[in-house]
Amino acid sequence: MYIAGIQLGDEALDWRWWPGQFAMTWIGIQFVMTLCLLVADIVTGFGLWWRTLAPRLIAVAAAAGVILSGFGIYQAMRAPGVVEHELVLKDLPAALDGTVLVAITDLHLGAQRRSGWMQQRVEQINEIAPAAVLMVGDQVEDNPIGDAQLAAVLLGFKAPMGVWAVTGNHEFYGAVDTTIAEFEAGGVRWLRDKKVELAPGLVLAGLEDIGSTMRRDGNYMGGLDALLPGPPTNTATILMSHIPAPPLVDNAAAKGVDLMLSGHTHGGQIWPFGYLVKRQFPLLVGAHKVADMTLVISRGAGSWGPRMRLWQPGEILTLTLRSAQFTGRGASQVASVAKQ
């Protein structure tokens, strides 16, 4: 059903919703159910002992599977929570102390989420009143969403320093140039191996997605090396890169980046997949110190594949920038608080 579903659809009406997305969510439900029933089988020795109790345990496991599946669907469909980070940037000018940015990643707009859902996120973000909105990749599921209302929705962002985006791996699964044009029509400006000065003393750099190069086992450092050939001088630098590949993270820290923003991992999205994802991305989610750089990885606001999130709810990041020039603040200070 899923293979058939992804071949259907057009820009006017995405038929993948029924055969494709329903099938993926059903696969997620089956996975959760299987985990619960497997526990019951192990406890009963696959029916070799506790035979009188086994049917009851299996019934409890099945009920647990239904409840957990329902909770996973609820976590994916509810509004993403707001997670706040207060971050000290050693070279941030004192005049920019207290600047608030919002980072949002892994929207995966398409068959599951369209302009109506995005309108709610715009309103949610505008309530935070950020200076800039940073979109850190995988804005779409794969193809351009072809939603005539999207541009008007995106134009509703209220951010005096602008709305900026980088590509993720999913942008390249479809017509990336068309996707970029759709968002540009809504006032979003893309940083594809480019950088911009948001304010005097604060630079925002954005990397083109490295996913395809990673899959070919190629050298994906070229974009970063060209973008930031040497450590910045008396300038706070924020780097957006969708995939937090460990060598890239280390290289960014060595180049003097103050803050790196990433997504991609979804925090594993459905427990216990996080343990598998962590084998490739040891820094799975949240704020981490890498030398003098802070890396913040978001779980993302949307979801990929099954419309499910189990123990890894969607999130939007609020980033309050602090200057190290004030007494009592060091470059290593990071504070986070979640508001769900």
Tab-separated table of C-alpha atoms in Angstrom:
chain	number	residue	atom	x	y	z
A	1	MET	CA	0.000	0.000	0.000
A	2	TYR	CA	2.801	2.430	0.887
A	3	ILE	CA	4.765	1.749	-2.335
A	4	ALA	CA	1.601	2.284	-4.366
A	5	GLY	CA	0.685	5.394	-2.422
A	6	ILE	CA	3.897	7.306	-2.980
A	7	GLN	CA	3.413	6.952	-6.734
A	8	LEU	CA	0.019	8.684	-6.642
A	9	GLY	CA	-0.967	12.283	-6.225
A	10	ASP	CA	-0.567	15.619	-7.886
A	11	GLU	CA	-0.111	19.204	-6.770
A	12	ALA	CA	-3.842	19.877	-6.533
A	13	LEU	CA	-4.790	16.932	-4.315
A	14	ASP	CA	-2.243	14.690	-2.628
A	15	TRP	CA	-3.732	11.176	-2.795
A	16	ARG	CA	-0.785	9.846	-0.797
A	17	TRP	CA	-2.599	10.802	2.383
A	18	TRP	CA	-4.727	7.653	2.283
A	19	PRO	CA	-2.591	4.803	0.911
A	20	GLY	CA	0.794	6.224	1.817
A	21	GLN	CA	0.552	8.064	5.115
A	22	PHE	CA	-2.080	5.751	6.599
A	23	ALA	CA	0.122	2.785	5.742
A	24	MET	CA	3.164	4.374	7.374
A	25	THR	CA	1.252	5.135	10.554
A	26	TRP	CA	-0.091	1.591	10.560
A	27	ILE	CA	3.483	0.309	10.352
A	28	GLY	CA	4.315	2.442	13.396
A	29	ILE	CA	1.350	1.015	15.310
A	30	GLN	CA	2.398	-2.520	14.401
A	31	PHE	CA	5.921	-1.802	15.658
A	32	VAL	CA	4.688	-0.554	19.041
A	33	MET	CA	2.244	-3.461	19.353
A	34	THR	CA	4.988	-5.938	18.509
A	35	LEU	CA	7.268	-4.522	21.202
A	36	CYS	CA	4.575	-4.853	23.863
A	37	LEU	CA	3.578	-8.382	22.826
A	38	LEU	CA	7.232	-9.416	22.657
A	39	VAL	CA	7.646	-8.464	26.314
A	40	ALA	CA	4.692	-10.686	27.210
A	41	ASP	CA	6.143	-13.547	25.156
A	42	ILE	CA	9.527	-13.241	26.856
A	43	VAL	CA	7.953	-13.141	30.327
A	44	THR	CA	5.955	-16.293	29.588
A	45	GLY	CA	8.819	-18.059	27.814
A	46	PHE	CA	6.826	-17.948	24.553
A	47	GLY	CA	4.128	-20.068	26.198
A	48	LEU	CA	6.453	-22.586	27.899
A	49	TRP	CA	5.611	-21.457	31.441
A	50	TRP	CA	2.930	-19.550	33.345
A	51	ARG	CA	0.466	-21.023	30.889
A	52	THR	CA	-2.578	-20.121	32.942
A	53	LEU	CA	-1.376	-16.544	33.289
A	54	ALA	CA	-0.132	-16.145	29.726
A	55	PRO	CA	-3.462	-15.181	28.094
A	56	ARG	CA	-3.980	-12.448	30.674
A	57	LEU	CA	-0.458	-11.079	30.211
A	58	ILE	CA	-0.873	-11.071	26.440
A	59	ALA	CA	-4.151	-9.181	26.796
A	60	VAL	CA	-2.455	-6.596	29.039
A	61	ALA	CA	0.404	-6.262	26.519
A	62	ALA	CA	-2.054	-5.761	23.660
A	63	ALA	CA	-3.907	-3.093	25.624
A	64	ALA	CA	-0.589	-1.392	26.434
A	65	GLY	CA	0.284	-1.437	22.732
A	66	VAL	CA	-3.001	0.268	21.837
A	67	ILE	CA	-2.554	2.900	24.554
A	68	LEU	CA	1.066	3.641	23.633
A	69	SER	CA	0.185	3.827	19.923
A	70	GLY	CA	-2.598	6.269	20.682
A	71	PHE	CA	-0.269	8.347	22.827
A	72	GLY	CA	2.350	8.336	20.059
A	73	ILE	CA	-0.201	9.610	17.541
A	74	TYR	CA	-1.337	12.264	20.023
A	75	GLN	CA	2.232	13.459	20.571
A	76	ALA	CA	2.733	13.817	16.817
A	77	MET	CA	-0.544	15.632	16.188
A	78	ARG	CA	-0.459	18.057	19.118
A	79	ALA	CA	1.141	21.488	18.749
A	80	PRO	CA	4.913	21.338	19.233
A	81	GLY	CA	6.075	22.590	22.600
A	82	VAL	CA	8.420	25.530	23.080
A	83	VAL	CA	11.860	24.716	24.467
A	84	GLU	CA	13.894	27.684	25.663
A	85	HIS	CA	17.684	27.932	25.626
A	86	GLU	CA	19.706	30.783	27.094
A	87	LEU	CA	23.065	30.804	25.354
A	88	VAL	CA	26.200	32.819	26.044
A	89	LEU	CA	28.150	33.754	22.903
A	90	LYS	CA	31.638	34.925	23.773
A	91	ASP	CA	31.885	37.460	20.936
A	92	LEU	CA	28.300	38.729	21.005
A	93	PRO	CA	28.259	42.536	21.273
A	94	ALA	CA	26.792	43.860	24.504
A	95	ALA	CA	24.181	45.740	22.476
A	96	LEU	CA	22.731	42.402	21.300
A	97	ASP	CA	22.477	40.870	24.768
A	98	GLY	CA	18.966	39.467	25.170
A	99	THR	CA	18.310	39.021	21.442
A	100	VAL	CA	15.697	36.310	20.944
A	101	LEU	CA	15.731	33.983	17.938
A	102	VAL	CA	13.395	31.122	17.092
A	103	ALA	CA	14.654	27.955	15.400
A	104	ILE	CA	12.289	25.475	13.817
A	105	THR	CA	13.246	22.378	11.876
A	106	ASP	CA	11.844	19.208	10.313
A	107	LEU	CA	8.432	20.636	9.472
A	108	HIS	CA	7.970	17.945	6.800
A	109	LEU	CA	5.172	19.874	5.115
A	110	GLY	CA	3.393	17.804	2.496
A	111	ALA	CA	0.832	15.055	2.716
A	112	GLN	CA	0.485	15.234	6.517
A	113	ARG	CA	0.859	18.948	7.168
A	114	ARG	CA	-0.002	21.835	4.913
A	115	SER	CA	-0.592	25.579	5.123
A	116	GLY	CA	-3.300	25.307	7.802
A	117	TRP	CA	-0.891	23.598	10.187
A	118	MET	CA	1.869	26.052	9.245
A	119	GLN	CA	-0.441	28.991	9.969
A	120	GLN	CA	-0.747	27.748	13.534
A	121	ARG	CA	3.040	27.544	13.842
A	122	VAL	CA	3.427	31.103	12.515
A	123	GLU	CA	0.977	32.353	15.141
A	124	GLN	CA	2.748	30.324	17.827
A	125	ILE	CA	6.126	31.788	16.865
A	126	ASN	CA	4.832	35.359	16.561
A	127	GLU	CA	3.708	35.159	20.202
A	128	ILE	CA	7.388	34.724	21.121
A	129	ALA	CA	8.253	37.942	19.212
A	130	PRO	CA	11.641	36.794	17.901
A	131	ALA	CA	14.137	39.039	16.162
A	132	ALA	CA	14.629	36.350	13.486
A	133	VAL	CA	13.178	32.973	12.549
A	134	LEU	CA	15.623	30.255	11.527
A	135	MET	CA	14.330	27.253	9.549
A	136	VAL	CA	16.907	24.480	9.843
A	137	GLY	CA	16.024	22.074	7.030
A	138	ASP	CA	13.469	19.473	5.944
A	139	GLN	CA	10.817	22.128	5.475
A	140	VAL	CA	9.024	19.669	3.135
A	141	GLU	CA	8.515	15.921	3.149
A	142	ASP	CA	9.953	15.557	-0.353
A	143	ASN	CA	8.089	17.222	-3.246
A	144	PRO	CA	7.164	20.920	-3.280
A	145	ILE	CA	3.821	21.095	-1.490
A	146	GLY	CA	2.051	23.083	-4.231
A	147	ASP	CA	-0.165	24.867	-1.699
A	148	ALA	CA	-1.374	28.224	-2.978
A	149	GLN	CA	-1.875	29.490	0.593
A	150	LEU	CA	1.687	28.795	1.766
A	151	ALA	CA	3.234	32.092	0.648
A	152	ALA	CA	0.591	34.174	2.413
A	153	VAL	CA	1.044	32.122	5.575
A	154	LEU	CA	4.821	32.541	5.587
A	155	LEU	CA	4.488	36.268	4.967
A	156	GLY	CA	2.715	36.395	8.329
A	157	PHE	CA	5.960	35.927	10.263
A	158	LYS	CA	6.871	38.985	12.352
A	159	ALA	CA	10.661	38.970	12.647
A	160	PRO	CA	12.547	42.238	12.053
A	161	MET	CA	15.833	40.441	11.276
A	162	GLY	CA	14.115	38.183	8.749
A	163	VAL	CA	13.208	34.552	8.157
A	164	TRP	CA	16.154	32.412	7.046
A	165	ALA	CA	16.355	28.797	5.915
A	166	VAL	CA	18.783	26.061	4.960
A	167	THR	CA	18.057	22.919	2.996
A	168	GLY	CA	17.708	19.477	4.547
A	169	ASN	CA	18.007	16.093	2.903
A	170	HIS	CA	14.254	15.914	2.166
A	171	GLU	CA	14.291	19.062	0.035
A	172	PHE	CA	16.453	17.125	-2.426
A	173	TYR	CA	14.062	14.149	-2.660
A	174	GLY	CA	11.863	16.331	-4.855
A	175	ALA	CA	12.304	19.417	-7.032
A	176	VAL	CA	14.476	21.448	-4.687
A	177	ASP	CA	14.476	24.606	-6.808
A	178	THR	CA	10.670	24.657	-6.877
A	179	THR	CA	10.533	24.165	-3.104
A	180	ILE	CA	12.955	27.036	-2.606
A	181	ALA	CA	10.853	29.256	-4.869
A	182	GLU	CA	7.685	28.387	-2.908
A	183	PHE	CA	9.264	29.559	0.333
A	184	GLU	CA	10.922	32.585	-1.249
A	185	ALA	CA	7.463	33.712	-2.356
A	186	GLY	CA	6.645	33.794	1.364
A	187	GLY	CA	9.617	36.013	2.203
A	188	VAL	CA	11.933	33.209	3.351
A	189	ARG	CA	15.577	33.775	2.420
A	190	TRP	CA	17.775	30.731	1.876
A	191	LEU	CA	21.398	30.410	2.920
A	192	ARG	CA	22.935	27.828	0.601
A	193	ASP	CA	26.588	27.879	1.606
A	194	LYS	CA	26.177	31.577	2.312
A	195	LYS	CA	26.287	33.903	5.297
A	196	VAL	CA	24.692	37.196	6.230
A	197	GLU	CA	25.202	39.784	8.959
A	198	LEU	CA	21.985	39.824	10.992
A	199	ALA	CA	23.255	42.779	12.986
A	200	PRO	CA	26.662	44.386	13.549
A	201	GLY	CA	28.739	41.720	15.270
A	202	LEU	CA	26.320	38.823	14.626
A	203	VAL	CA	26.723	36.608	11.540
A	204	LEU	CA	24.342	33.861	10.440
A	205	ALA	CA	25.832	31.181	8.162
A	206	GLY	CA	23.945	28.400	6.428
A	207	LEU	CA	25.189	25.163	4.872
A	208	GLU	CA	23.643	23.389	1.912
A	209	ASP	CA	22.524	19.948	3.042
A	210	ILE	CA	25.310	17.359	3.169
A	211	GLY	CA	23.038	14.284	3.075
A	212	SER	CA	23.673	13.193	-0.503
A	213	THR	CA	27.428	13.589	-0.087
A	214	MET	CA	27.329	11.553	3.132
A	215	ARG	CA	25.460	8.746	1.380
A	216	ARG	CA	28.193	8.618	-1.270
A	217	ASP	CA	30.879	8.603	1.446
A	218	GLY	CA	32.206	11.808	-0.068
A	219	ASN	CA	33.935	14.782	1.543
A	220	TYR	CA	31.198	16.994	2.930
A	221	MET	CA	33.513	19.583	4.523
A	222	GLY	CA	33.892	21.652	1.351
A	223	GLY	CA	30.893	23.890	1.982
A	224	LEU	CA	31.964	24.725	5.519
A	225	ASP	CA	35.600	25.274	4.542
A	226	ALA	CA	34.590	27.724	1.815
A	227	LEU	CA	31.993	29.445	3.970
A	228	LEU	CA	34.230	29.881	7.021
A	229	PRO	CA	37.847	29.642	5.868
A	230	GLY	CA	39.155	30.884	9.212
A	231	PRO	CA	38.009	31.816	12.734
A	232	PRO	CA	35.853	34.963	12.797
A	233	THR	CA	37.348	38.047	14.430
A	234	ASN	CA	35.293	39.818	17.104
A	235	THR	CA	32.104	38.449	15.560
A	236	ALA	CA	29.588	36.019	16.986
A	237	THR	CA	28.773	33.337	14.404
A	238	ILE	CA	25.689	31.122	14.270
A	239	LEU	CA	25.840	28.183	11.853
A	240	MET	CA	22.785	26.362	10.536
A	241	SER	CA	23.391	22.826	9.265
A	242	HIS	CA	20.521	20.369	9.079
A	243	ILE	CA	22.576	17.215	9.729
A	244	PRO	CA	24.800	17.261	12.846
A	245	ALA	CA	27.439	14.908	11.442
A	246	PRO	CA	30.143	14.535	14.151
A	247	PRO	CA	33.123	15.482	11.898
A	248	LEU	CA	31.236	18.564	10.700
A	249	VAL	CA	30.403	19.546	14.277
A	250	ASP	CA	34.046	19.227	15.328
A	251	ASN	CA	35.209	21.218	12.303
A	252	ALA	CA	32.712	23.991	13.008
A	253	ALA	CA	33.925	24.224	16.591
A	254	ALA	CA	37.538	24.377	15.416
A	255	LYS	CA	36.632	27.247	13.089
A	256	GLY	CA	35.369	29.348	15.978
A	257	VAL	CA	31.615	29.005	15.435
A	258	ASP	CA	29.795	30.134	18.586
A	259	LEU	CA	26.467	28.374	18.048
A	260	MET	CA	25.516	25.556	15.662
A	261	LEU	CA	21.866	24.661	15.027
A	262	SER	CA	20.787	21.296	13.613
A	263	GLY	CA	17.839	18.911	13.377
A	264	HIS	CA	17.470	15.689	11.385
A	265	THR	CA	17.587	13.186	14.271
A	266	HIS	CA	13.992	13.732	15.483
A	267	GLY	CA	15.353	12.462	18.802
A	268	GLY	CA	14.615	9.024	17.376
A	269	GLN	CA	10.898	10.018	17.015
A	270	ILE	CA	9.562	6.652	18.214
A	271	TRP	CA	11.171	4.954	21.190
A	272	PRO	CA	13.479	2.977	21.108
A	273	PHE	CA	14.768	4.127	17.688
A	274	GLY	CA	16.741	6.860	19.431
A	275	TYR	CA	19.295	4.265	20.517
A	276	LEU	CA	19.907	3.342	16.878
A	277	VAL	CA	20.072	6.948	15.687
A	278	LYS	CA	22.539	7.723	18.475
A	279	ARG	CA	25.030	5.276	16.966
A	280	GLN	CA	25.401	7.636	13.996
A	281	PHE	CA	24.725	10.881	15.858
A	282	PRO	CA	26.036	10.516	19.424
A	283	LEU	CA	24.753	14.008	20.266
A	284	LEU	CA	21.125	13.131	19.633
A	285	VAL	CA	19.069	16.089	20.852
A	286	GLY	CA	19.351	19.164	23.063
A	287	ALA	CA	22.237	21.527	23.881
A	288	HIS	CA	25.827	20.267	23.995
A	289	LYS	CA	29.213	21.910	24.465
A	290	VAL	CA	31.782	21.047	21.782
A	291	ALA	CA	34.993	22.838	22.719
A	292	ASP	CA	33.945	26.527	22.906
A	293	MET	CA	30.925	26.030	20.625
A	294	THR	CA	27.371	25.232	21.679
A	295	LEU	CA	25.531	22.728	19.490
A	296	VAL	CA	21.731	22.686	19.743
A	297	ILE	CA	19.900	19.812	18.041
A	298	SER	CA	16.124	20.041	17.757
A	299	ARG	CA	13.721	17.101	17.745
A	300	GLY	CA	11.821	19.001	15.057
A	301	ALA	CA	8.283	20.323	14.892
A	302	GLY	CA	6.836	17.745	12.494
A	303	SER	CA	7.428	14.052	11.957
A	304	TRP	CA	8.623	11.759	9.204
A	305	GLY	CA	6.867	8.587	8.082
A	306	PRO	CA	4.353	7.472	10.733
A	307	ARG	CA	2.291	10.310	12.208
A	308	MET	CA	3.655	9.212	15.573
A	309	ARG	CA	6.089	10.479	18.216
A	310	LEU	CA	6.674	8.339	21.283
A	311	TRP	CA	8.493	10.092	24.171
A	312	GLN	CA	10.016	12.563	21.688
A	313	PRO	CA	7.396	15.324	21.226
A	314	GLY	CA	7.734	18.001	18.572
A	315	GLU	CA	9.385	21.257	19.567
A	316	ILE	CA	10.137	24.836	18.582
A	317	LEU	CA	13.318	26.392	19.994
A	318	THR	CA	13.530	29.813	21.575
A	319	LEU	CA	17.153	30.996	21.740
A	320	THR	CA	17.994	33.928	24.002
A	321	LEU	CA	21.480	35.179	23.201
A	322	ARG	CA	23.659	36.527	25.996
A	323	SER	CA	26.921	38.440	25.760
A	324	ALA	CA	29.952	37.149	27.665
A	325	GLN	CA	31.006	40.759	28.213
A	326	PHE	CA	28.810	40.956	31.268
A	327	THR	CA	30.380	39.961	34.582
A	328	GLY	CA	29.582	36.460	35.795
A	329	ARG	CA	28.890	34.945	32.389
A	330	GLY	CA	31.257	32.530	30.728
A	331	ALA	CA	31.206	31.148	27.231
A	332	SER	CA	30.338	27.679	28.516
A	333	GLN	CA	27.048	28.635	30.139
A	334	VAL	CA	23.940	27.041	28.689
A	335	ALA	CA	20.544	26.938	30.355
A	336	SER	CA	17.446	25.208	28.991
A	337	VAL	CA	13.853	25.000	30.130
A	338	ALA	CA	10.985	23.220	28.378
A	339	LYS	CA	7.481	24.650	28.098
A	340	GLN	CA	5.019	22.110	26.751
